[in-house]
Short mmCIF file of C-alpha atoms and ligand atoms in Angstrom, two decimals:
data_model
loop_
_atom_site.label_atom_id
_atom_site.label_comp_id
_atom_site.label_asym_id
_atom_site.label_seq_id
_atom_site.Cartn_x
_atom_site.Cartn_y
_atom_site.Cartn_z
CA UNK T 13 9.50 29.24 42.19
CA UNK T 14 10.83 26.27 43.33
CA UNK T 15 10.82 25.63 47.37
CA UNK T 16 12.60 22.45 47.84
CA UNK T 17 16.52 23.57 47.52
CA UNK T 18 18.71 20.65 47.96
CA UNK T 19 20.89 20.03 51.08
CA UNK T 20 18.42 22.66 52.99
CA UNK T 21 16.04 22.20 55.78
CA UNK T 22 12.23 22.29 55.21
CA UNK T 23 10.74 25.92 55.60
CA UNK T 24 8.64 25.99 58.74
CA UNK T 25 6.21 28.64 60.12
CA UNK T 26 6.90 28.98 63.56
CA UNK T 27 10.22 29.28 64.52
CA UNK T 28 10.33 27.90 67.91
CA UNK T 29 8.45 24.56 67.49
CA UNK T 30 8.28 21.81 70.01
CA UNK T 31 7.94 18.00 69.55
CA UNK T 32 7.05 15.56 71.94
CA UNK T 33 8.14 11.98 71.39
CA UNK T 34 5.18 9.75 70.13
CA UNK T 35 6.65 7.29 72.61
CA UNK T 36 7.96 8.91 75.73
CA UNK T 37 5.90 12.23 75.45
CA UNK T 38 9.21 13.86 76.71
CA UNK T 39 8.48 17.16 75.14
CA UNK T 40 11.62 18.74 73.12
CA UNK T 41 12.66 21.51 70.97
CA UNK T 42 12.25 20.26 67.14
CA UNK T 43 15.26 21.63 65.56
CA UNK T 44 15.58 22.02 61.59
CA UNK T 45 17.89 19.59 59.89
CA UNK T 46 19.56 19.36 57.03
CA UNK T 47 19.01 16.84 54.18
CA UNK T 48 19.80 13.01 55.75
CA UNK T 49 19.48 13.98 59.60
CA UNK T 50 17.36 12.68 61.64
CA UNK T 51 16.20 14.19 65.13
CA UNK T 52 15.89 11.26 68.04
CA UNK T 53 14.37 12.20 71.55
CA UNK T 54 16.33 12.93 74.34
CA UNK T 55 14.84 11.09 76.59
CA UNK T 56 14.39 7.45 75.18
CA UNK T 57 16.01 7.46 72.00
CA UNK T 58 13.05 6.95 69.56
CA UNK T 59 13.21 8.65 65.77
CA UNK T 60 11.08 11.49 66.19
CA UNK T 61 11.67 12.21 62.63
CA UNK T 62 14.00 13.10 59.46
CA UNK T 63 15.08 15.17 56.87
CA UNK T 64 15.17 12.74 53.97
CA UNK T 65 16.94 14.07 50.97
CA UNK T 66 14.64 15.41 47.92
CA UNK T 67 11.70 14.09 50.01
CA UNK T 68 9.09 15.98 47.84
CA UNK T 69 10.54 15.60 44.41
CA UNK T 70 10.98 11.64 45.13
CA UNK T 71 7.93 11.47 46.21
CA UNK T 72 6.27 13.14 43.04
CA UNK T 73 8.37 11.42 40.87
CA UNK T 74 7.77 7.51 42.36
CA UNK T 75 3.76 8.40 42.76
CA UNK T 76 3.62 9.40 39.07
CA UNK T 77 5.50 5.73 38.07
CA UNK T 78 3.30 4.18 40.62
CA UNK T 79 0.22 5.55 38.57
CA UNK T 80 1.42 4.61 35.06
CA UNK T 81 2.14 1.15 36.43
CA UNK T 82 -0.58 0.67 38.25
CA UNK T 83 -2.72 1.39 34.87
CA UNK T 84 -0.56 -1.41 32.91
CA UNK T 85 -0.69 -3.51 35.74
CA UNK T 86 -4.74 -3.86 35.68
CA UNK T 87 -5.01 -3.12 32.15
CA UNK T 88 -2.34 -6.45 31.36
CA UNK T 89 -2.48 -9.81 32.84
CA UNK T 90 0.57 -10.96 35.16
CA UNK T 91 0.82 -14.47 33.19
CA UNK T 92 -1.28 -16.85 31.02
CA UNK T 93 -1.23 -20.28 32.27
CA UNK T 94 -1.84 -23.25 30.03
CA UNK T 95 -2.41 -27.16 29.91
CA UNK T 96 -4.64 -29.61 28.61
CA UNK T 97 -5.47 -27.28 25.84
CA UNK T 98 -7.39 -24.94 27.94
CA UNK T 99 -5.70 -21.28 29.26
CA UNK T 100 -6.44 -19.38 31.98
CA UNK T 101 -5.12 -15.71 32.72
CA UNK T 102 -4.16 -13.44 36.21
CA UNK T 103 -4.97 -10.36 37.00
CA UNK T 104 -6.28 -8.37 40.14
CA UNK T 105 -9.65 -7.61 39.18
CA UNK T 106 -10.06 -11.40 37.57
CA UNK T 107 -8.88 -13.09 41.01
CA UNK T 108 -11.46 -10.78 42.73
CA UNK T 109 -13.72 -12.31 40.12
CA UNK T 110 -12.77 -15.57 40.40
CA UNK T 111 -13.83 -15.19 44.35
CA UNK T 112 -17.32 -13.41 43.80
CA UNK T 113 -17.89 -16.10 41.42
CA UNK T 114 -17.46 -18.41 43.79
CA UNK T 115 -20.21 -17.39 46.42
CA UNK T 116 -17.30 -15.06 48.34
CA UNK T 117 -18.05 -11.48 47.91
CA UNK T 118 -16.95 -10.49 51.15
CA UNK T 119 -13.73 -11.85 49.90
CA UNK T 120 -13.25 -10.37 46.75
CA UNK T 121 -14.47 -6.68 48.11
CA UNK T 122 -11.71 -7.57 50.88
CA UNK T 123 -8.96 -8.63 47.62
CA UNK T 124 -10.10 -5.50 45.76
CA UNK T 125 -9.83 -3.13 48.89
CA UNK T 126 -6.05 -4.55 50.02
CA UNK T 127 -4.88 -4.35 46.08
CA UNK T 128 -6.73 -1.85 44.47
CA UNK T 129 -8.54 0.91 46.41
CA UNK T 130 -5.82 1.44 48.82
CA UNK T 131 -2.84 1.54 46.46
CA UNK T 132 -4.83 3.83 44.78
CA UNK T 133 -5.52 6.58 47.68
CA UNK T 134 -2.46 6.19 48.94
CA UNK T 135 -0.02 7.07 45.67
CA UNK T 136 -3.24 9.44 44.46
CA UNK T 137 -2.74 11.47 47.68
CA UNK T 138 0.50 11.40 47.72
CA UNK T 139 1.06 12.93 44.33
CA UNK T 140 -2.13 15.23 44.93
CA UNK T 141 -0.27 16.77 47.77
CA UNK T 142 3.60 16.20 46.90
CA UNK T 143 3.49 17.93 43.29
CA UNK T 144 1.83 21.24 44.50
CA UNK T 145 3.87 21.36 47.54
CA UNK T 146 6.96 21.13 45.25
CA UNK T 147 5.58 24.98 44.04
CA UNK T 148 4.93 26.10 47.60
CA UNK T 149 1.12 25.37 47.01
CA UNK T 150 -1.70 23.70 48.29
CA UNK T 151 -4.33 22.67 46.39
CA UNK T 152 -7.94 22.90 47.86
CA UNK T 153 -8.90 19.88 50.49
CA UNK T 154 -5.36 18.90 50.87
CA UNK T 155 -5.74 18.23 55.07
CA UNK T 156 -8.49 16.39 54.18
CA UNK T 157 -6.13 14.19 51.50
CA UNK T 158 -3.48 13.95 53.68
CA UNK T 159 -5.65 12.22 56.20
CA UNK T 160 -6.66 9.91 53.85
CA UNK T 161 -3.36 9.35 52.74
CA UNK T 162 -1.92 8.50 56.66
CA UNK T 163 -4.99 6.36 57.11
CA UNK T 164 -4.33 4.59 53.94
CA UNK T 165 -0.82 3.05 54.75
CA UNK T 166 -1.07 0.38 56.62
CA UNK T 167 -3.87 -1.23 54.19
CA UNK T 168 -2.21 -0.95 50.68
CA UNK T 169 -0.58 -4.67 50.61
CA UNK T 170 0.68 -5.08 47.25
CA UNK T 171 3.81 -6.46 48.16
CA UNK T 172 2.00 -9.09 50.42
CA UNK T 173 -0.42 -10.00 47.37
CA UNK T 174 3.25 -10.39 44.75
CA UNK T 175 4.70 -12.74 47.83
CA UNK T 176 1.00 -14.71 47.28
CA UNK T 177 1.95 -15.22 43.96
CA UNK T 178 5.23 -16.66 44.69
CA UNK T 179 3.74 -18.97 46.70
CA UNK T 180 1.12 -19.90 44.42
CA UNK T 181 3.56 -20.52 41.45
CA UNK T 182 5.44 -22.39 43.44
CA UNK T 183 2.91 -24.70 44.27
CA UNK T 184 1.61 -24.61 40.94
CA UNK T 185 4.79 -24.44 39.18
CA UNK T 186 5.10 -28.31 37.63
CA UNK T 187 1.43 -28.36 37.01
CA UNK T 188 1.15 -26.42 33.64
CA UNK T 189 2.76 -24.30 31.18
CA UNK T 190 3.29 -20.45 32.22
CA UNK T 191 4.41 -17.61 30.40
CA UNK T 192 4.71 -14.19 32.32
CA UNK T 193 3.09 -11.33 31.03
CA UNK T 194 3.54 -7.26 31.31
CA UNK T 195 0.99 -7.20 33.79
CA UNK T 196 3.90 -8.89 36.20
CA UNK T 197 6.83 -6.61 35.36
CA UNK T 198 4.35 -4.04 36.11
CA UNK T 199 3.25 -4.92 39.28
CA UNK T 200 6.75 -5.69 40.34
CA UNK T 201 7.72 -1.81 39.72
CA UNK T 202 4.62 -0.95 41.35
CA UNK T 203 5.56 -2.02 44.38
CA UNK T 204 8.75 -1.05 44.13
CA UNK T 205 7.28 2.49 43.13
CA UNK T 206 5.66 2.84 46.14
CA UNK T 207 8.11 1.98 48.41
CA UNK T 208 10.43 4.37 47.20
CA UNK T 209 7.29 7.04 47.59
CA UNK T 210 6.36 6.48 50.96
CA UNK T 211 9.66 5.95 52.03
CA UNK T 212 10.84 9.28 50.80
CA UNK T 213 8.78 11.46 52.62
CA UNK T 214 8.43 12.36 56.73
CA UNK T 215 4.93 12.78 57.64
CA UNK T 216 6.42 15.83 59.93
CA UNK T 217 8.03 17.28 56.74
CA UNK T 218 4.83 16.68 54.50
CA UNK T 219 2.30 18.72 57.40
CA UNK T 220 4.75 21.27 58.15
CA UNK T 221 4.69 22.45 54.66
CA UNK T 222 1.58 21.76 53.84
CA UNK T 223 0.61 24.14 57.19
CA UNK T 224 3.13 26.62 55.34
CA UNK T 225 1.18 26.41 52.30
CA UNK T 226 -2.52 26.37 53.07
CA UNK T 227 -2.23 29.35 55.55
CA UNK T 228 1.57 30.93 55.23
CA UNK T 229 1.05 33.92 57.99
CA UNK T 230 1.78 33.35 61.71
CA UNK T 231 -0.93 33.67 64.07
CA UNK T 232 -1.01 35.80 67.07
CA UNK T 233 0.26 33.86 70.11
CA UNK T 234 -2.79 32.58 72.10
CA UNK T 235 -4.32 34.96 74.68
CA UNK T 236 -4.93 32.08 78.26
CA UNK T 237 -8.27 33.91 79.37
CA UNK T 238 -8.26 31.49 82.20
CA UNK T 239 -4.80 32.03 83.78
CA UNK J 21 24.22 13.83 78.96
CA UNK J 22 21.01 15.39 80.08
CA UNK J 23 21.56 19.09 81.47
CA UNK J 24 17.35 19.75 82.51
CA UNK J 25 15.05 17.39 83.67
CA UNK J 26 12.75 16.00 81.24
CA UNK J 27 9.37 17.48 80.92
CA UNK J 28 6.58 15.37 79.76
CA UNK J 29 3.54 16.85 77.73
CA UNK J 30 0.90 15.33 79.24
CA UNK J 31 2.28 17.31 82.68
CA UNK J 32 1.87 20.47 80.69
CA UNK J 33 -1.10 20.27 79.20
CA UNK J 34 0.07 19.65 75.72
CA UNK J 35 -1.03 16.58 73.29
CA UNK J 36 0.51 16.00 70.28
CA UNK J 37 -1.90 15.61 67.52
CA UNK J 38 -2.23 11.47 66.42
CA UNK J 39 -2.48 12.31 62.77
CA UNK J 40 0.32 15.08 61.89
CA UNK J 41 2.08 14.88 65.29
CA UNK J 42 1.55 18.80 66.09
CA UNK J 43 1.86 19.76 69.94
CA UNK J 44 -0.44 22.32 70.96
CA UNK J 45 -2.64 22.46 74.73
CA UNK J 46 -5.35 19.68 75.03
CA UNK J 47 -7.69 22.25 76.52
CA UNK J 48 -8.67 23.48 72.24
CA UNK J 49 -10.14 20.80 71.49
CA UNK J 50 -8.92 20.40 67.88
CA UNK J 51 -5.74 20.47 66.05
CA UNK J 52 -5.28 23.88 65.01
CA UNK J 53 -2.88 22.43 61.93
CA UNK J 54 -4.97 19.48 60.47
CA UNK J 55 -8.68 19.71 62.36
CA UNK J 56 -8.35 15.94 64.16
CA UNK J 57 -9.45 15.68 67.60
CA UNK J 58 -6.87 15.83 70.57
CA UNK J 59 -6.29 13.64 73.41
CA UNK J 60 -3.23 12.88 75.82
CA UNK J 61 -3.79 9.49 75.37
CA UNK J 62 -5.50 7.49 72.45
CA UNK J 63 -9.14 7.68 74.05
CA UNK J 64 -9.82 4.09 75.52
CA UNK J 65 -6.23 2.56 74.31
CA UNK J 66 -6.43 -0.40 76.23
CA UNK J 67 -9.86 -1.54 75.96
CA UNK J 68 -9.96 -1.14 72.18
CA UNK J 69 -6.45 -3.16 72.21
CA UNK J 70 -7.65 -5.98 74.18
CA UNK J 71 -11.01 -5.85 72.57
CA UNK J 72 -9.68 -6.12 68.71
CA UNK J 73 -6.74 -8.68 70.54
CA UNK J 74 -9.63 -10.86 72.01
CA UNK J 75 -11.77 -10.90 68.26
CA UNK J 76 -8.49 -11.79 66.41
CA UNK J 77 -8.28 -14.71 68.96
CA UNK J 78 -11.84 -15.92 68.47
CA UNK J 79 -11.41 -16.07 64.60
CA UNK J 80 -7.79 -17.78 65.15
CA UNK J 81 -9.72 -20.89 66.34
CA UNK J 82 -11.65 -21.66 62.91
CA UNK J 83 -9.13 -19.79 60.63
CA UNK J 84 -6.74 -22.93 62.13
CA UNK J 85 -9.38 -25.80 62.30
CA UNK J 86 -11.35 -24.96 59.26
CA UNK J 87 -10.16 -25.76 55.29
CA UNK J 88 -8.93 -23.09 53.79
CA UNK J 89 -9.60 -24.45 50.29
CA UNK J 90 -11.46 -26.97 48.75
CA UNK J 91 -10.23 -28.77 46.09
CA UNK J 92 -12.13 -31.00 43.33
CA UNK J 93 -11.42 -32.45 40.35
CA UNK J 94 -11.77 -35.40 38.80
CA UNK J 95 -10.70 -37.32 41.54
CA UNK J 96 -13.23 -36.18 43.83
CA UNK J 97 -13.12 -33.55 46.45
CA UNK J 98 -10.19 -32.35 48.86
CA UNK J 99 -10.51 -30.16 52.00
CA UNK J 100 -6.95 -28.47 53.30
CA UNK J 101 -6.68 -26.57 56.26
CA UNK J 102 -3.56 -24.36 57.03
CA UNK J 103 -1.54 -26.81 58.88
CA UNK J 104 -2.30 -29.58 56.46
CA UNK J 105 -1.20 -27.76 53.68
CA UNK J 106 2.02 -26.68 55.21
CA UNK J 107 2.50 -30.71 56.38
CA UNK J 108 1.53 -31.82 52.63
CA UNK J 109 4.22 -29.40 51.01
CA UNK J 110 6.75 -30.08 53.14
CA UNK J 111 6.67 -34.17 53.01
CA UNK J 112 6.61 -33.12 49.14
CA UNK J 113 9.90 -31.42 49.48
CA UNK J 114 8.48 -27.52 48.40
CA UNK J 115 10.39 -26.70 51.89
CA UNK J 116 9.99 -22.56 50.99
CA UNK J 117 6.55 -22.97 50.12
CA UNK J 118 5.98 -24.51 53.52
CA UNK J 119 8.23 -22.46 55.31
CA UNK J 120 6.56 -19.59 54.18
CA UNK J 121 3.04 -20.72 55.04
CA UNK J 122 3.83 -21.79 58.06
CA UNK J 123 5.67 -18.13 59.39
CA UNK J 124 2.86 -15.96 57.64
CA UNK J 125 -0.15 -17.72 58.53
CA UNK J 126 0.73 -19.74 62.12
CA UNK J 127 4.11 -18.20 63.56
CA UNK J 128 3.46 -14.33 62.87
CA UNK J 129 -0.53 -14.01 64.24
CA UNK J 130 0.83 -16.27 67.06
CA UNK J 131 3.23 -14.24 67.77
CA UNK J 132 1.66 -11.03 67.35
CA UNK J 133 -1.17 -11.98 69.61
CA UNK J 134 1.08 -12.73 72.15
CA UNK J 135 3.32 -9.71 72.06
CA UNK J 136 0.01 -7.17 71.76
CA UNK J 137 -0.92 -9.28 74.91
CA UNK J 138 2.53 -8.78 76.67
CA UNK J 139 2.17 -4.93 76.16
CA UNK J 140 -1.13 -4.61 77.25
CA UNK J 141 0.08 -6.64 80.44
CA UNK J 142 3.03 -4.03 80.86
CA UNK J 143 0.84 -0.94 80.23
CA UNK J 144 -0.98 -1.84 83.53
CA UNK J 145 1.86 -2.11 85.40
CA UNK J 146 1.73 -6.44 85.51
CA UNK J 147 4.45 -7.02 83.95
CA UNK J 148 7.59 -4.83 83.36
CA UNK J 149 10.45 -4.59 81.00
CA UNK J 150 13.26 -2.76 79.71
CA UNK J 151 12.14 0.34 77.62
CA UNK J 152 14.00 -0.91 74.69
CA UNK J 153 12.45 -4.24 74.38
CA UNK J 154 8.96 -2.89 75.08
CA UNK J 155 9.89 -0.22 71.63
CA UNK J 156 10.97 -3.12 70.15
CA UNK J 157 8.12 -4.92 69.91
CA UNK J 158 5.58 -2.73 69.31
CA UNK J 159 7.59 -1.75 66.18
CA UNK J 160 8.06 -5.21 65.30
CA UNK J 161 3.84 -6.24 66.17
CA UNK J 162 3.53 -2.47 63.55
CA UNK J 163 5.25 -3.82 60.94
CA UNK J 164 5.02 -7.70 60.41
CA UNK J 165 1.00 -8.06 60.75
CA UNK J 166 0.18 -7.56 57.21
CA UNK J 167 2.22 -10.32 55.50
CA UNK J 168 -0.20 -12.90 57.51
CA UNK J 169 -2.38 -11.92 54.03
CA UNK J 170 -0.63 -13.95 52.26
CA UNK J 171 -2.54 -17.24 52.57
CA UNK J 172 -5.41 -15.31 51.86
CA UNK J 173 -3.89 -14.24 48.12
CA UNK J 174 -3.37 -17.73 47.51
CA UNK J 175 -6.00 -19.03 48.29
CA UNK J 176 -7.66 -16.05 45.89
CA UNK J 177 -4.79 -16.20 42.92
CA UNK J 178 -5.62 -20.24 42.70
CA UNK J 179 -9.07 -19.77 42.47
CA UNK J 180 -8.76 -17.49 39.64
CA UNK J 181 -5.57 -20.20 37.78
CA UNK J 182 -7.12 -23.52 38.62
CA UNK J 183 -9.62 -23.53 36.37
CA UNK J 184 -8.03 -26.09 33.50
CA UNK J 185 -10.70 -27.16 31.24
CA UNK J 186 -13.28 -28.20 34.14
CA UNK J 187 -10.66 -30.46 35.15
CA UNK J 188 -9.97 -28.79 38.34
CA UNK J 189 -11.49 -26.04 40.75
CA UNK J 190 -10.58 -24.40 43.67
CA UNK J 191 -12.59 -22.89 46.20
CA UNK J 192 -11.99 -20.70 49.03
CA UNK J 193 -13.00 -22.45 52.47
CA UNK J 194 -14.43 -20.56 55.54
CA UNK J 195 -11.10 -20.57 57.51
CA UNK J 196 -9.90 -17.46 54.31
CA UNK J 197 -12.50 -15.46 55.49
CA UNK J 198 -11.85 -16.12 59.65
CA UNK J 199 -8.18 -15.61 58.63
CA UNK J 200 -8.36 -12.48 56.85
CA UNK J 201 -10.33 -10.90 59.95
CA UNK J 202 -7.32 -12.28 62.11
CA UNK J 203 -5.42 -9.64 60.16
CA UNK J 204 -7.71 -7.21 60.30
CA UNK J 205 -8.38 -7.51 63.94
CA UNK J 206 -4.56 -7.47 64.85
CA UNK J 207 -3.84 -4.70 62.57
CA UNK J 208 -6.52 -2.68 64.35
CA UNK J 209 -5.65 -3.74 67.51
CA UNK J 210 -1.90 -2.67 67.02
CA UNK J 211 -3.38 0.89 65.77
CA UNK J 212 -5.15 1.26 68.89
CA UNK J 213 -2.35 0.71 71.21
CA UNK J 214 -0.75 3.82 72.80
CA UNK J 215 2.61 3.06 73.31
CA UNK J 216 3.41 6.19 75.84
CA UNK J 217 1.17 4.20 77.99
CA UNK J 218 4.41 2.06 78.69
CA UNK J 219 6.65 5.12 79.74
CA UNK J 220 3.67 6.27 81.77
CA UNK J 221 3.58 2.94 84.06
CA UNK J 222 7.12 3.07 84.01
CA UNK J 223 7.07 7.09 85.26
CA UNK J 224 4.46 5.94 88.15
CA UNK J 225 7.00 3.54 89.66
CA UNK J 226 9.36 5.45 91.86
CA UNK J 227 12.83 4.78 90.38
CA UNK J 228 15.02 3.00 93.37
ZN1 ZN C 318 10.94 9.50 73.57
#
């Protein structure tokens, strides 16, 4: 059974939850919305957060591409440059390579973490959590995941390392001979791929059904021993 | 507009969790949704802020002064720092190459230092400003840290072209390494920051 019906507001398991602003801390009632609202606080006028249309099935959908890209995108180099009759080629794990080689680990593992490891968790956790939810499911370790996935987000800079290589072809550009590979077109939906995955989904949306999911029943309201 | 007066969690006891935003009292301990630990405030906000703030500036000084890259070739060796490179492509007319050196590497961690600075300044009640500016710039330090990488990349994608029949090599200098901690450091720093600690000061001042 599907749980995500279009134009509706996320399922929720208490009914009478309360948000405060991650700015203010004015505590307010956190009403459901429908698909392309967006709640702000009362007080100072911050997002507290949205109801972004197909959130999970976006997300699903871009994390898959993001994962088929991000195989052709290591698996292909972004170009071959070539003059005096010598060629060299791009790629992510060649540039970290190229930097170990060169007496900078720390470097490379630093290249490897921002452009590889990171992308990685972040669209791996993101479809490891999205797909299942789609079902009204939770697969096991999925708090855990979605940890990883927040802490992840800030440190996946694939659109900083394709700006690098503008640079870098600019300044190369009238040295030698260069012919763009897969690897590039690749990389270029990557990023794109990922945008549109983390930009589809609310963190508030993705833990409130994920609480749904891993334990559906309400609990008892809290017994206050001490008052 | 506003019908009740505003309550304020920390006044009830109530922290909202810092990983998946759930409110519940402060007094459990844990988040009973995702398991993190919960606190009013981020423990130690401003220390860790001006801590991370005060690294990022230490490893400004050689990221700026030392080469980024060394160059040689068959012409002998070349050292370029930042700033040299920027002043080399833009007497060589690449003006977006140099623009766009010059705003990720020197404008943006300048900036950002500053502006992490300014809001730790106006989270101890030293310096105030409107509420909207303050938002404003804590969502701008959030967002524009990471493309400060970029020199960083370069520096890594030439060493891996320029490498034309032995004719040419780069190298990465020390100043890639002190740069990409800048990053780090501000990143972290901007993490740490708790910006309720604003509307806090700004609740302790009696409105005239
Ligand atoms: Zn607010």
């Amino acid at each position: 059974m599907r749980r995500h019906h279009h134009g509706l507001p996320w399922p929720r398991r208490d009914r009478d939850e309360q948000v405060a602003c991650e700015f203010c801390d004015a505590v307010q009632p956190a009403p459901r919305l429908r698909e392309g609202e967006g709640a702000y606080c009362g007080n100072c006028g911050e997002l507290l957060y949205q109801n972004r249309p197909r959130s999970l099935s976006r997300a699903t959908g871009f994390s898959i591409a993001a994962l088929i890209f991000m195989l052709l995108a290591h698996s292909f180099p972004f170009l071959t440059m070539s003059a005096a009759g010598a060629s060299t080629k791009l790629s992510l794990i060649r540039c970290a390579r190229a930097l170990s080689h060169d007496g900078d680990v720390l470097l490379s593992w630093l290249c490897i973490f921002f452009t590889i490891i990171a992308p990685l968790a972040l669209v791996g956790s993101l479809l490891y959590m999205s797909a299942p939810l789609l079902y009204g499911r939770a697969l096991p370790g999925a708090l855990q995941i979605a940890r990883w996935f927040q802490r992840s987000e800030p440190w996946a800079m694939l659109e900083v390392f394709l700006l690098g290589f503008i640079v870098s072809l600019l300044k190369l550009g009238h040295l030698a001979e260069i012919h763009f590979n897969i690897g590039l077109w690749s990389l270029v939906a990557l990023v794109i791929c990922i945008a549109g995955a983390t930009a589809g989904i609310d963190r508030r949306e993705l833990w409130d059904r994920l609480e749904l999911a891993v334990d559906p029943a309400p609990k008892p309201e809290p017994v206050d021993r001490a008052g | 507009m506003k019908s009740e007066p505003v309550r304020f969690a920390a006044d009830l006891g109530l922290a909202s969790c810092h990983t998946c935003g759930k409110l519940s009292p402060v007094k459990s301990g844990h988040c009973p949704r995702c398991g993190s630990g919960l606190h009013l405030r981020k423990p130690d906000s401003l220390a860790r802020t001006l801590a991370f703030l005060l690294g990022s500036i230490a490893f400004y000084i050689p990221a700026m002064s030392l080469p980024v890259m060394n160059v040689s070739g068959l012409g002998g060796g070349e050292q370029s720092t930042i700033l040299s490179g920027v002043v080399t492509f833009w007497e060589m007319g690449s003006y977006p190459v140099a623009i766009i050196i010059f705003t990720a590497s020197v404008l943006i961690p300048i900036l950002k230092i500053a502006a992490l600075a300014w809001l730790c300044l106006a989270a101890t009640g030293r310096f105030s400003g409107t509420h909207k500016k303050m938002a404003l710039t804590y969502h701008i330090t959030e967002l524009v840290g990471r493309w400060s990488m970029v020199d960083v990349f370069v520096v890594a994608i030439l060493a891996c072209l320029v490498r034309l029949g032995n004719l040419m090599t780069i190298t990465p200098g020390p100043a890639a390494l002190s740069f990409a901690a800048v990053v780090i450091l501000t990143m972290l720093s901007a993490m740490s920051f708790d910006p309720r600690l604003l509307w806090d000061q700004r609740r302790a001042t009696p409105t005239p």
